Coordinates of C-alpha atoms in Angstrom, one line a residue:
X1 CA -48.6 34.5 -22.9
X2 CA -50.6 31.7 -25.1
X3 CA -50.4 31.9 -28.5
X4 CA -54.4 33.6 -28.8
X5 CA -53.3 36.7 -26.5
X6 CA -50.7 37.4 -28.7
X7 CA -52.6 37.9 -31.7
X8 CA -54.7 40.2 -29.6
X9 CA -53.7 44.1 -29.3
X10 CA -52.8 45.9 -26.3
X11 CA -56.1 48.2 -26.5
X12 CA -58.8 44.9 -26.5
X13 CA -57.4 44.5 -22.7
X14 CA -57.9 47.9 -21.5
X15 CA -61.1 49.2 -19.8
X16 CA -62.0 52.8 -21.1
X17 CA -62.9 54.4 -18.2
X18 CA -59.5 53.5 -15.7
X19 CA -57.8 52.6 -19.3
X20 CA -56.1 50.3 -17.3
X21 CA -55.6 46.4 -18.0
X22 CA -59.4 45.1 -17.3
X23 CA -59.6 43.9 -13.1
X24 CA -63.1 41.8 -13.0
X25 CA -64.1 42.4 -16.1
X26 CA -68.1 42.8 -16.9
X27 CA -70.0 42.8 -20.0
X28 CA -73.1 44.7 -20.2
X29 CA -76.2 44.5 -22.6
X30 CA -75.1 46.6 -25.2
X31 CA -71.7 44.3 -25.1
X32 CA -68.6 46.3 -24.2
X33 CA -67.0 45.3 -21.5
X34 CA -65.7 47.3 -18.4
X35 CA -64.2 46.7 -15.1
X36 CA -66.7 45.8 -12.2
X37 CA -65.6 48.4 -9.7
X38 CA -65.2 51.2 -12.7
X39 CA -68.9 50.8 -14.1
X40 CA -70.2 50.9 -10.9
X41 CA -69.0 54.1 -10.0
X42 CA -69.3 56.0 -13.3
X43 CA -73.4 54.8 -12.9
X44 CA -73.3 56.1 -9.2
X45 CA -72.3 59.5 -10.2
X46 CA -73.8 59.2 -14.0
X47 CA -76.8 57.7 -15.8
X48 CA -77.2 54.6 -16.6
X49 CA -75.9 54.2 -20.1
X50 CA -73.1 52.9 -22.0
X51 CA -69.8 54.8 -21.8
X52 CA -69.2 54.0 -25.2
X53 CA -71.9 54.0 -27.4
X54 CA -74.3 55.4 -25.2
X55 CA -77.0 53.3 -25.3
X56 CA -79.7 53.8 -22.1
X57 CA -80.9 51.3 -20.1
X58 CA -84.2 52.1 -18.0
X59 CA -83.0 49.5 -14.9
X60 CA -79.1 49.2 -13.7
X61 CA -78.6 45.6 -15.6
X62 CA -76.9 42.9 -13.9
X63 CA -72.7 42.6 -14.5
X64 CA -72.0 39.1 -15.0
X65 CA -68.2 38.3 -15.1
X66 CA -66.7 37.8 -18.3
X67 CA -64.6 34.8 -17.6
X68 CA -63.0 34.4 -21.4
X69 CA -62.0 38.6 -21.1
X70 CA -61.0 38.1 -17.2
X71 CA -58.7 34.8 -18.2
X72 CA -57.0 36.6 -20.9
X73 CA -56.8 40.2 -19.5
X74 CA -55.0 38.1 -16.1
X75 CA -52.3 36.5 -18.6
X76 CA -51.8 39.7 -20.2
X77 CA -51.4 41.6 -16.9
X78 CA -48.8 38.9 -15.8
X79 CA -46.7 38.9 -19.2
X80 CA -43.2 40.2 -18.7
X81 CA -41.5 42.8 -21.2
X82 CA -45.2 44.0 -22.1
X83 CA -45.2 47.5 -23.4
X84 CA -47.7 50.7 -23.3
X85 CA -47.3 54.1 -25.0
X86 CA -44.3 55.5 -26.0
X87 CA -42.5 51.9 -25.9
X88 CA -42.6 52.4 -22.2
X89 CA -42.1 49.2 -20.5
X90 CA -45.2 48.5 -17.6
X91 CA -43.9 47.2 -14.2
X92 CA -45.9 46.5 -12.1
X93 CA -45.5 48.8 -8.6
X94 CA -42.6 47.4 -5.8
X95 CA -42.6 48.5 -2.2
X96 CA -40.5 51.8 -2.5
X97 CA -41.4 53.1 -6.1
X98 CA -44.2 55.4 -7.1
X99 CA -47.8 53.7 -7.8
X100 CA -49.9 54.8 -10.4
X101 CA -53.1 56.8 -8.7
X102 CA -55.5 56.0 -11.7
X103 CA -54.6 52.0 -11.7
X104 CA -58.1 50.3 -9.4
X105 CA -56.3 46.8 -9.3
X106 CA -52.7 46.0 -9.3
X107 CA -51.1 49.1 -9.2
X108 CA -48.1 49.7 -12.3
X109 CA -45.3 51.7 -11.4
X110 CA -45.6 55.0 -12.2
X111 CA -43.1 56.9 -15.0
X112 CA -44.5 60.3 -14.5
X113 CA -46.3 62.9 -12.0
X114 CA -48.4 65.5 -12.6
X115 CA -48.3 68.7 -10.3
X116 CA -51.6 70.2 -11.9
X117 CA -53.5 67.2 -10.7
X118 CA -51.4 66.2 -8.3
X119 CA -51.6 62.4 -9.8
X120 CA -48.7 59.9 -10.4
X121 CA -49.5 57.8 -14.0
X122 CA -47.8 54.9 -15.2
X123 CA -47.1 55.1 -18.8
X124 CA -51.0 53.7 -20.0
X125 CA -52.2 56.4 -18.3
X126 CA -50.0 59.3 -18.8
X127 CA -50.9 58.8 -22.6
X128 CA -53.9 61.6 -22.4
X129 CA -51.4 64.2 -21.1
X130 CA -49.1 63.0 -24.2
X131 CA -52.1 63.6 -26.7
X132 CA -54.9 66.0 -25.3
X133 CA -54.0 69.7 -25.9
X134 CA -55.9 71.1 -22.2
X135 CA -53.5 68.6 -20.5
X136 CA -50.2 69.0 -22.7
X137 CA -49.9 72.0 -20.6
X138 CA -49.7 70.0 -17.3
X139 CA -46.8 69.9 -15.1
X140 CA -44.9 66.5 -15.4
X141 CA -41.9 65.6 -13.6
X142 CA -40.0 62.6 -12.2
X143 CA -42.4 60.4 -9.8
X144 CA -43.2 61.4 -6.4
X145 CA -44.5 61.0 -3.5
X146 CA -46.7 62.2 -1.2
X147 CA -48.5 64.5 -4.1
X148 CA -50.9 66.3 -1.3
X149 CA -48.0 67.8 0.2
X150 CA -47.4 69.9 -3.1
X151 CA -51.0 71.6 -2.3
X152 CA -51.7 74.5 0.2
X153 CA -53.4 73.1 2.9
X154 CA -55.5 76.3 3.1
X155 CA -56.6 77.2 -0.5
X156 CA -56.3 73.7 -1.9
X157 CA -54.2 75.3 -4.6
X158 CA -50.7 74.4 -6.5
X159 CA -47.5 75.5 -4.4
X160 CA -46.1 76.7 -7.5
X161 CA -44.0 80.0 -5.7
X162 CA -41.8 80.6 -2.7
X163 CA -41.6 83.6 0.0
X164 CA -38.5 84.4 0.2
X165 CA -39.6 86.2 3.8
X166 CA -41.2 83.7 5.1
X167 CA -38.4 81.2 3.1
X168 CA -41.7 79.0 2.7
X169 CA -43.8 77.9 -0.5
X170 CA -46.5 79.5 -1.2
X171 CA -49.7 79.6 -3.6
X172 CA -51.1 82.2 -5.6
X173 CA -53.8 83.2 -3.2
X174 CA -51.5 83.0 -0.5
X175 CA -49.6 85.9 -1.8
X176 CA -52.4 88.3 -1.7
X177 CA -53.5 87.1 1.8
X178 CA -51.0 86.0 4.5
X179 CA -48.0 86.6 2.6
X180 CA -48.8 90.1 0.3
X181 CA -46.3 92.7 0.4
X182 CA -43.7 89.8 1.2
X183 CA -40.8 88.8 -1.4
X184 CA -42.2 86.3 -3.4
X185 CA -39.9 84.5 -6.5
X186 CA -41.6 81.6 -8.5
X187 CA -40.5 77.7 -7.5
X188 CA -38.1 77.8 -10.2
X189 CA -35.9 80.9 -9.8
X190 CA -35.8 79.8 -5.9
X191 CA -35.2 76.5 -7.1
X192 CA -32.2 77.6 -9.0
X193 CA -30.6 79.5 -6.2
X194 CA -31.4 77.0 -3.8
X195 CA -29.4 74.5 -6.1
X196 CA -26.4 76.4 -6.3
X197 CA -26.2 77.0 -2.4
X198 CA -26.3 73.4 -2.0
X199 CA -23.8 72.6 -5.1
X200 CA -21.4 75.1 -2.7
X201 CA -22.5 73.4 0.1
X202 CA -21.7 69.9 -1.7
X203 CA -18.9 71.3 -2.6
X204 CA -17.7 72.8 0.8
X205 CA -18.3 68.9 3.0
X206 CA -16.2 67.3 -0.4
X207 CA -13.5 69.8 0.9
X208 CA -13.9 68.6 4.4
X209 CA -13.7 65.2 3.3
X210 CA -11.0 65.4 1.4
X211 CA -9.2 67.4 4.1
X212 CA -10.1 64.6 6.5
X213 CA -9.2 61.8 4.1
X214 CA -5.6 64.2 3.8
X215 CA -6.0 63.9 8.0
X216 CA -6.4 59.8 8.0
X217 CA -3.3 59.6 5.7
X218 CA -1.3 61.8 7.5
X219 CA -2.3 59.5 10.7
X220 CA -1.7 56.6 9.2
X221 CA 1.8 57.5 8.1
X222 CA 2.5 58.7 11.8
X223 CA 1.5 55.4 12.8
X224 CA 3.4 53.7 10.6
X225 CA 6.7 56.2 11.3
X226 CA 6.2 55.4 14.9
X227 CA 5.9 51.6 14.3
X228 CA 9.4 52.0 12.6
X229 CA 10.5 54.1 15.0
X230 CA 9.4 51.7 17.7
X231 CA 11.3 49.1 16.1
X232 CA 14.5 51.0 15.4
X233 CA 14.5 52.7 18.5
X234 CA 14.4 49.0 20.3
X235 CA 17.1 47.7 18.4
X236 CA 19.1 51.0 19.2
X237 CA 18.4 50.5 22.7
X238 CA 19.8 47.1 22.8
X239 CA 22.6 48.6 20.5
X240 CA 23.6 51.4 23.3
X241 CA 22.9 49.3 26.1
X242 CA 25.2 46.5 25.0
X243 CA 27.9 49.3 24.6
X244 CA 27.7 50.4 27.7
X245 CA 28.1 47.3 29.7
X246 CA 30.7 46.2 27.4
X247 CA 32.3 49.7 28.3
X248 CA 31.0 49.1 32.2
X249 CA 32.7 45.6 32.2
X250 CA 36.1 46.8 30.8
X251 CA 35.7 49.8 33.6
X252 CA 35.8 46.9 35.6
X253 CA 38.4 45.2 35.0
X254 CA 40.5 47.8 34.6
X255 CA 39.4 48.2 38.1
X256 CA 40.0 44.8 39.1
X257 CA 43.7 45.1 37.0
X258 CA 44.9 48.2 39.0
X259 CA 44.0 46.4 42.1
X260 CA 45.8 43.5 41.6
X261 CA 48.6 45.7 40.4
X262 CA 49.1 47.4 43.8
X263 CA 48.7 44.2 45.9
X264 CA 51.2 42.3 43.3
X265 CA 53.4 45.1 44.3
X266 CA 52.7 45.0 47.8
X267 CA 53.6 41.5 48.2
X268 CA 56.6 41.7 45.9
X269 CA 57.8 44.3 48.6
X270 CA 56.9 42.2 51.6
X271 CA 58.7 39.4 50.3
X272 CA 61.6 41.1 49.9
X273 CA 61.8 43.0 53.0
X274 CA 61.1 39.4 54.8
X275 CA 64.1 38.0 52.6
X276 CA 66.3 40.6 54.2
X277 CA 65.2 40.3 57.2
X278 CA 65.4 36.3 57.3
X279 CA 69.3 36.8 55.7
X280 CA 70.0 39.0 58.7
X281 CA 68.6 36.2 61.2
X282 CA 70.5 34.3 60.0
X283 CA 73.9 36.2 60.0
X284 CA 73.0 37.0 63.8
X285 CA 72.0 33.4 64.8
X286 CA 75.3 32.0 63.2
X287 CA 77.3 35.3 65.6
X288 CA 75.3 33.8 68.4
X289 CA 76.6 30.5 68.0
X290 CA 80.2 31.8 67.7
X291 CA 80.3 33.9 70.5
X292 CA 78.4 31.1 72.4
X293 CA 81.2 28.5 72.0
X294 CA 83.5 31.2 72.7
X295 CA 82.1 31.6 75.6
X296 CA 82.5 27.7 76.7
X297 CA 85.9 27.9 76.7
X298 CA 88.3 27.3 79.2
X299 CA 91.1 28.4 76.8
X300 CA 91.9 32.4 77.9
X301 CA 94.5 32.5 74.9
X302 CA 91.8 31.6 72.7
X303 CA 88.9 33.8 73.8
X304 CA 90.9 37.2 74.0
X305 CA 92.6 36.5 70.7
X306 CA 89.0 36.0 69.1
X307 CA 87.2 38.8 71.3
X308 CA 88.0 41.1 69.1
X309 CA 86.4 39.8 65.9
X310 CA 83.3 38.4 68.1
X311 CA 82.7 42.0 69.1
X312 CA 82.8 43.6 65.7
X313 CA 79.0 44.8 64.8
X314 CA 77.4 43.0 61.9
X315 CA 76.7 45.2 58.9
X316 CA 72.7 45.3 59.2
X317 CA 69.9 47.4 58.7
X318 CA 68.8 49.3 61.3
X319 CA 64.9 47.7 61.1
X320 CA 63.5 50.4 63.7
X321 CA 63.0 53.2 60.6
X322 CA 61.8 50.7 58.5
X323 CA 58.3 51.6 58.3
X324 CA 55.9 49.2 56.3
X325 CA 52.5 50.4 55.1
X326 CA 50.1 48.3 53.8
X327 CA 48.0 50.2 50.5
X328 CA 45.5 52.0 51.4
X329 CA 42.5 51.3 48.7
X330 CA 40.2 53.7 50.4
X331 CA 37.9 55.5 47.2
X332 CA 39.8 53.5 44.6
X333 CA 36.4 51.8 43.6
X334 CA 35.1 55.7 43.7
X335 CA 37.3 57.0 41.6
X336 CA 37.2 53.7 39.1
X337 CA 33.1 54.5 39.1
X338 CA 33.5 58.4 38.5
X339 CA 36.2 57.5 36.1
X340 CA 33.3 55.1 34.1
X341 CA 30.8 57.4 34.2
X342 CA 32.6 60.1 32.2
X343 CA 33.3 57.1 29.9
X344 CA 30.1 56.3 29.9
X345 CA 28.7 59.6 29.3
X346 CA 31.0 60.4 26.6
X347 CA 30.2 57.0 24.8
X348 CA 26.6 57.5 25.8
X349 CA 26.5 61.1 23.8
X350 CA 28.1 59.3 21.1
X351 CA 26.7 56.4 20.8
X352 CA 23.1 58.0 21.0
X353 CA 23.8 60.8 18.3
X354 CA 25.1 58.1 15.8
X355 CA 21.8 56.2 16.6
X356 CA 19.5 59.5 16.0
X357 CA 21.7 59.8 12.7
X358 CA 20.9 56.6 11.5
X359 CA 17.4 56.7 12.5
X360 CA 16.6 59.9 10.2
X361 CA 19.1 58.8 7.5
X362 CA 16.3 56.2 6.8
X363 CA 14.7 59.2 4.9
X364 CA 17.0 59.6 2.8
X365 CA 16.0 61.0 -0.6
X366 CA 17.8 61.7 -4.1
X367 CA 17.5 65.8 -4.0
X368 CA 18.5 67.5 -7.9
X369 CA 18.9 71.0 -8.4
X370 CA 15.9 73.1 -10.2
X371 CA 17.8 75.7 -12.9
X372 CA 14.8 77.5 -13.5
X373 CA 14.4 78.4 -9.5
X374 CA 18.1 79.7 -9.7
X375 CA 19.1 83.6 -9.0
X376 CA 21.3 84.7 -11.8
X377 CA 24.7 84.7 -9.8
X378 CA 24.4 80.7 -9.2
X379 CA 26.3 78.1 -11.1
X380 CA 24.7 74.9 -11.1
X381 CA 26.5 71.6 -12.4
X382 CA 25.2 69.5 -15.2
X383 CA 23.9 67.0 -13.0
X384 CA 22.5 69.4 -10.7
X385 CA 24.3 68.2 -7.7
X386 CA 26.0 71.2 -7.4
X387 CA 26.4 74.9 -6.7
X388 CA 28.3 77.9 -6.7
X389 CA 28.4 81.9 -6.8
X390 CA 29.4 82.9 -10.1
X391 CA 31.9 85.9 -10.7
X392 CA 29.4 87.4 -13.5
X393 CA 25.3 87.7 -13.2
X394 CA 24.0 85.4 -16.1
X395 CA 21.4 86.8 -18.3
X396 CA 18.1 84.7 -17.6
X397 CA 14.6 84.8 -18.0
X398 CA 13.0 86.1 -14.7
X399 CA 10.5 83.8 -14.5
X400 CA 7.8 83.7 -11.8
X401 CA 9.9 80.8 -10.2
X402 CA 13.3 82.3 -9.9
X403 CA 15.3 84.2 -7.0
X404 CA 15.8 87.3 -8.6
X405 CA 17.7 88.9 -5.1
X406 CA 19.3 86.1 -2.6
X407 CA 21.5 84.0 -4.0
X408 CA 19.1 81.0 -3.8
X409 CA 18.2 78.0 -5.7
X410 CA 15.4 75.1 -4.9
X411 CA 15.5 71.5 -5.5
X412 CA 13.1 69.9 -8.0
X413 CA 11.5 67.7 -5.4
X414 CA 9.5 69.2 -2.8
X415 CA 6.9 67.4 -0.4
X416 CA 3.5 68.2 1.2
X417 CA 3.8 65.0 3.8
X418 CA 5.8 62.2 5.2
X419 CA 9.8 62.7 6.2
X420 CA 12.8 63.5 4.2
X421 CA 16.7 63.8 4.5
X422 CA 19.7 65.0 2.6
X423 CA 22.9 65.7 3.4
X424 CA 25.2 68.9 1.7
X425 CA 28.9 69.3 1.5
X426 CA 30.5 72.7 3.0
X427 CA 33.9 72.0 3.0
X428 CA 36.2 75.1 1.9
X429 CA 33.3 77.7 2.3
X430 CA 33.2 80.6 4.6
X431 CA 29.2 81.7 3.8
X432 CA 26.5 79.1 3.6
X433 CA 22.6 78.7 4.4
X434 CA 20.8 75.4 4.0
X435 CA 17.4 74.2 5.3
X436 CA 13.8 74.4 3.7
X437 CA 11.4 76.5 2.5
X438 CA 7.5 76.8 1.3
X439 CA 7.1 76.6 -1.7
X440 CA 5.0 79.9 -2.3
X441 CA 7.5 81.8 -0.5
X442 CA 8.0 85.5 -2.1
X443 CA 10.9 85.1 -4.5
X444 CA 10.9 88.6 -5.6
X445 CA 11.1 90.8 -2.5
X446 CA 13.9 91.8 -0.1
X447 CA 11.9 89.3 3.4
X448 CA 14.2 88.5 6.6
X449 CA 15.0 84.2 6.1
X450 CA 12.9 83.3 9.4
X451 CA 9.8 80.7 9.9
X452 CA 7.9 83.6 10.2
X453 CA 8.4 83.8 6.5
X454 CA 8.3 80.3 5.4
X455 CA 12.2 79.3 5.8
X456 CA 14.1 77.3 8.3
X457 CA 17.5 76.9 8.3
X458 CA 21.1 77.2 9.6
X459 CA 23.9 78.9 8.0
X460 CA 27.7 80.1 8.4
X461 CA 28.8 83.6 8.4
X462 CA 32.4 85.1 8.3
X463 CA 33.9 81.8 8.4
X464 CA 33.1 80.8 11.9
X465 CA 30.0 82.2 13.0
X466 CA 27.4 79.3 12.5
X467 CA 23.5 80.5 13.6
X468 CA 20.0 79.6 12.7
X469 CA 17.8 81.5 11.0
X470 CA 15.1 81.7 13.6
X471 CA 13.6 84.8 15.4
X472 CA 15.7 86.0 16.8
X473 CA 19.1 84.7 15.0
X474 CA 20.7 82.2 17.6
X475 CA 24.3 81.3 17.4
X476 CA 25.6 77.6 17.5
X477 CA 28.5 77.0 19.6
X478 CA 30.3 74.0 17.9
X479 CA 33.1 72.1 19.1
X480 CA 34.0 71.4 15.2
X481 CA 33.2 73.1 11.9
X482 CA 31.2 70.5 10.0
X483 CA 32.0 69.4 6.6
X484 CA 28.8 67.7 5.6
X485 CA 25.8 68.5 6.8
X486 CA 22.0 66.7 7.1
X487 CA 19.1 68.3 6.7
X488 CA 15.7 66.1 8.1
X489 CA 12.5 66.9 8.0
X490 CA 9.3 65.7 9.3
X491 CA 6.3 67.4 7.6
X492 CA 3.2 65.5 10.1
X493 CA 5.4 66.4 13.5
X494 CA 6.6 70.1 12.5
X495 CA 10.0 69.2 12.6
X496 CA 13.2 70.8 11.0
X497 CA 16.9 69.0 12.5
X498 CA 20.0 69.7 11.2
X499 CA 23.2 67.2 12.0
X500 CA 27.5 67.5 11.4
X501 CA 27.5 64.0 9.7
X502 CA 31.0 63.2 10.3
X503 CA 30.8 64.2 13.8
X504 CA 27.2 62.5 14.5
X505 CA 26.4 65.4 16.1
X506 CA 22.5 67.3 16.1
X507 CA 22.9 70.8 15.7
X508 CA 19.3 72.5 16.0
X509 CA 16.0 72.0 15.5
X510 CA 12.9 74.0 14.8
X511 CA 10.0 72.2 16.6
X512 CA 6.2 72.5 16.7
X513 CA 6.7 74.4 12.8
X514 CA 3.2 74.6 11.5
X515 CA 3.3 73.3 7.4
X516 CA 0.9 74.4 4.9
X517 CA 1.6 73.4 1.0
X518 CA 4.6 72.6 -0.3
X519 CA 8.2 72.4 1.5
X520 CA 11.1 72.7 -0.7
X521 CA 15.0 71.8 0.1
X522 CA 16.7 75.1 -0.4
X523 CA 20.6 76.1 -1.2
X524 CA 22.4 79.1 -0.9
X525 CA 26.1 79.5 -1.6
X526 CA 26.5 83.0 -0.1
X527 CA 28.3 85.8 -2.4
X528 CA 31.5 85.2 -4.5
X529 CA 33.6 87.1 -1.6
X530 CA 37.0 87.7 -4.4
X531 CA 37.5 83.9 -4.6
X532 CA 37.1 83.0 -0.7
X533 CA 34.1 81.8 -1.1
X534 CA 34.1 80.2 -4.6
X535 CA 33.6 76.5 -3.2
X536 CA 30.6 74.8 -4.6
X537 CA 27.4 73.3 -2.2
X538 CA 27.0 69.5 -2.9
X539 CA 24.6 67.5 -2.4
X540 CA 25.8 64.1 -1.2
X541 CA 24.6 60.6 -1.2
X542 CA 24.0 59.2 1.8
X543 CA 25.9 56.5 3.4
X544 CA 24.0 54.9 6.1
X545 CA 23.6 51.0 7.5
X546 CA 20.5 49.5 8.9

């Protein structure tokens, strides 16, 4: 803006009958000054005198353009940071925002509406509704648009109440003509309702969001547990499968070994029984010669004195019951394949139970013992690694978290996704249970240990009887009693597996379990049994190679 507009004040530029900033301004005789298109109407619908100091004129004048008023009203239009009433900065309208309706030229953004007049006013001319007493009683809220859709199309009146019938808005005539007799509540109080609905409404989708944010986690982690399964699960297979041709190839060749064995021992045989029989040849061809130059002779002193020892039988082996038979290896290779694939089963079992060990051993986590969960009877070690039945009930609080019945205690950790695995030392007990457990389960009340109730787990009873928890109870037949024992856990999949660590053996599994909240590792010793059962639960550290 030049230095001569800024000395001017805000109220030389504005035209009193838009009180907007002047659009082709005019002067007429008397000398005020007025925009072109304003004048022009207020004398179509008025006399033709001065708006301001009244002054009649007998003939409409003429409305030359003031150019000095036009040039300086243009630059003070176009000046940035200019300010109206109430400091309120004038913008000038942008596609989107709400236009002033009383602006004739270049339309300034409007900062209020009014839902008497149904009219939008930038801050220059909200200022009569700011000052005048009749119109201080207006309704003004934020801008909008579309001001005609706040009448009733029918008695051109404010839609300032709703039906609640006809859940429609309604004006005042409408309630005593189409709508009387019907449940009518002013904009406001419906308004109010309305809100809250929608803030439970807003607040139900957040839920669904969140619970399908909670969804595209849990996916994701599946994705990524099968990724590492994948992995593992290849490098197993190559594991297992180099085992077992290692194990096929030494099948093999002990094969190959026992054959050779036989056929070693064959021709060790063969060569001695042709050794004899060459020796005997031998004995009988050198008799043959003897008795035939005996038999050349002409001497008869000589042949009758040697008859005698010429006739003698030689001391040989009587070759007709001599039977030689070759081996036979008719369903040697047979039994050398049946023979491997009992190895190979055996190693098989093995070698793919130490594999699924390993694989959920990758979940291991450091599980500690929470004293405030434990029932009175339970001993817990400093470290909270451990625990036993006492001989005496402790006095404790009975807070809301403690097993005030079965000889239970929780860890501190418990988990709402992802996988998990521990392992527990039974050795020297006759009574355990071990597994998990939700973490709202009833801690107070007498409730069968079953899924059905929010546990899963496996236990020992009398010594030898090992069973799950399930419904109904099942017993485990076990080739071993286990001395440590792994407890994995898969939250996404529904999964509960239980393992005998030192035999890689997998000794039940609840499948297809459906998880809500929390799941907690859970510990019971079983009862103090006179000493018999004194030995403590501990929880182990995992030892486990990649």
């Amino acid at each position: 803006m030049s230095a001569t507009s800024c000395l001017l004040s805000e109220e030389q530029f504005l035209c009193c009958i838009c009180l907007d900033v002047f659009t082709d301004p005019v002067t007429i005789p008397c000398g005020h000054n007025f925009c072109k298109n304003c004048i022009t109407q207020h004398w179509n619908v008025n006399s033709v005198q001065c708006p301001m100091c009244k002054k009649l004129f007998k003939t409409r004048p003429e409305l030359p353009v003031n150019t000095f008023i036009s040039e300086m009203a243009a630059e003070f239009r176009q000046s940035a940071g200019k300010k109206g009433s109430g400091d309120s900065e004038i913008q000038v309208a942008k596609p989107g925002e709400v236009p002033c309706d009383v602006c004739t030229g270049t339309k300034l953004k409007a900062v209020k509406s009014c839902l008497t007049c149904f009219a939008s006013y930038c801050s220059v001319h909200l200022d009569p509704h700011m000052t005048a007493d009749s119109l201080k009683r207006h309704w003004l809220t934020d801008p909008v648009e579309n001001m005609e859709a706040r009448m009733c199309t029918k008695h051109k009146k404010t839609l300032e109440l709703f039906c609640k019938t006809d859940q429609t808005c309604v004006c005042s005539y409408c309630t005593v003509s189409e709508h009387v007799a019907h449940n009518i509540t002013s904009l406001k109080d419906e308004y109010e309702e309305k809100k809250v609905e929608l803030e439970q409404a807003e607040a139900e989708i957040q839920q669904m969001i969140q619970e399908r944010q909670l969804k595209i986690q849990q996916i994701k982690r599946l994705k990524m547990h099968s990724k590492e399964d994948a992995e593992r699960e290849i490098a197993n297979g190559v594991r297992i499968f180099t085992i077992l041709m290692q194990t096929a190839e030494r099948g093999l060749n002990k094969l190959i070994e026992r054959i050779e064995e036989r056929q070693n021992m064959t021709e060790e045989q063969t060569n001695g029984l042709i050794k004899e029989l060459e020796q005997e040849i031998s004995v009988l061809m050198k008799r043959t010669a003897e008795v035939q130059q005996l038999l050349r002779t002409q001497d008869h002193l000589h042949l009758l004195q040697n008859f005698k020892s010429m006739n003698t039988a030689l001391s040989t082996m009587n070759w007709t019951e001599v039977i030689f038979r070759p081996p036979s290896y008719e369903g040697t290779v047979m039994k050398a394949v049946t023979e491997l694939e009992e190895m190979l089963s055996r190693e098989k079992k093995q070698v793919l139970h130490e594999a699924l060990l390993k694989r959920v051993q990758h979940y291991a986590v450091d599980v500690v013992l929470e004293a405030d969960t434990a029932n009175p009877w339970l001993v817990l070690s400093d470290d909270g690694k451990q625990v036993r039945c006492g001989e005496v009930r402790r006095d404790l609080p009975d807070n809301a978290k403690r097993f005030s019945l079965y000889a239970t205690v929780l860890a501190q950790q418990c988990f709402s996704s992802g996988r998990f695995y521990y392992e527990v030392q039974v050795t020297g007990k006759t009574d355990w249970t071990l597994g998990v457990v939700k973490g709202s389960v009833n801690r107070k009340g007498i409730i069968p240990l079953s899924p059905v109730n929010g546990y899963w787990a496996v236990g020992l009873r009398n010594g030898n009887e090992y069973l799950t928890l399930a419904s109904p109870v099942v017993s485990l037949s076990l080739n071993s009693r286990p001395q440590r024992v792994g407890v994995f856990v898969s939250y996404e999949e529904g999964l509960v597996s239980f393992y005998d660590i030192d035999a890689a053996v997998h000794l039940y599994s609840f499948t297809d379990c459906c998880f809500t909240g929390k799941l907690c590792p859970f510990f019971s010793p079983g009862l103090h049994h006179g000493g018999m059962n004194s030995a403590p639960l501990i929880i182990s550290p995992v030892n486990h190679t990649d």
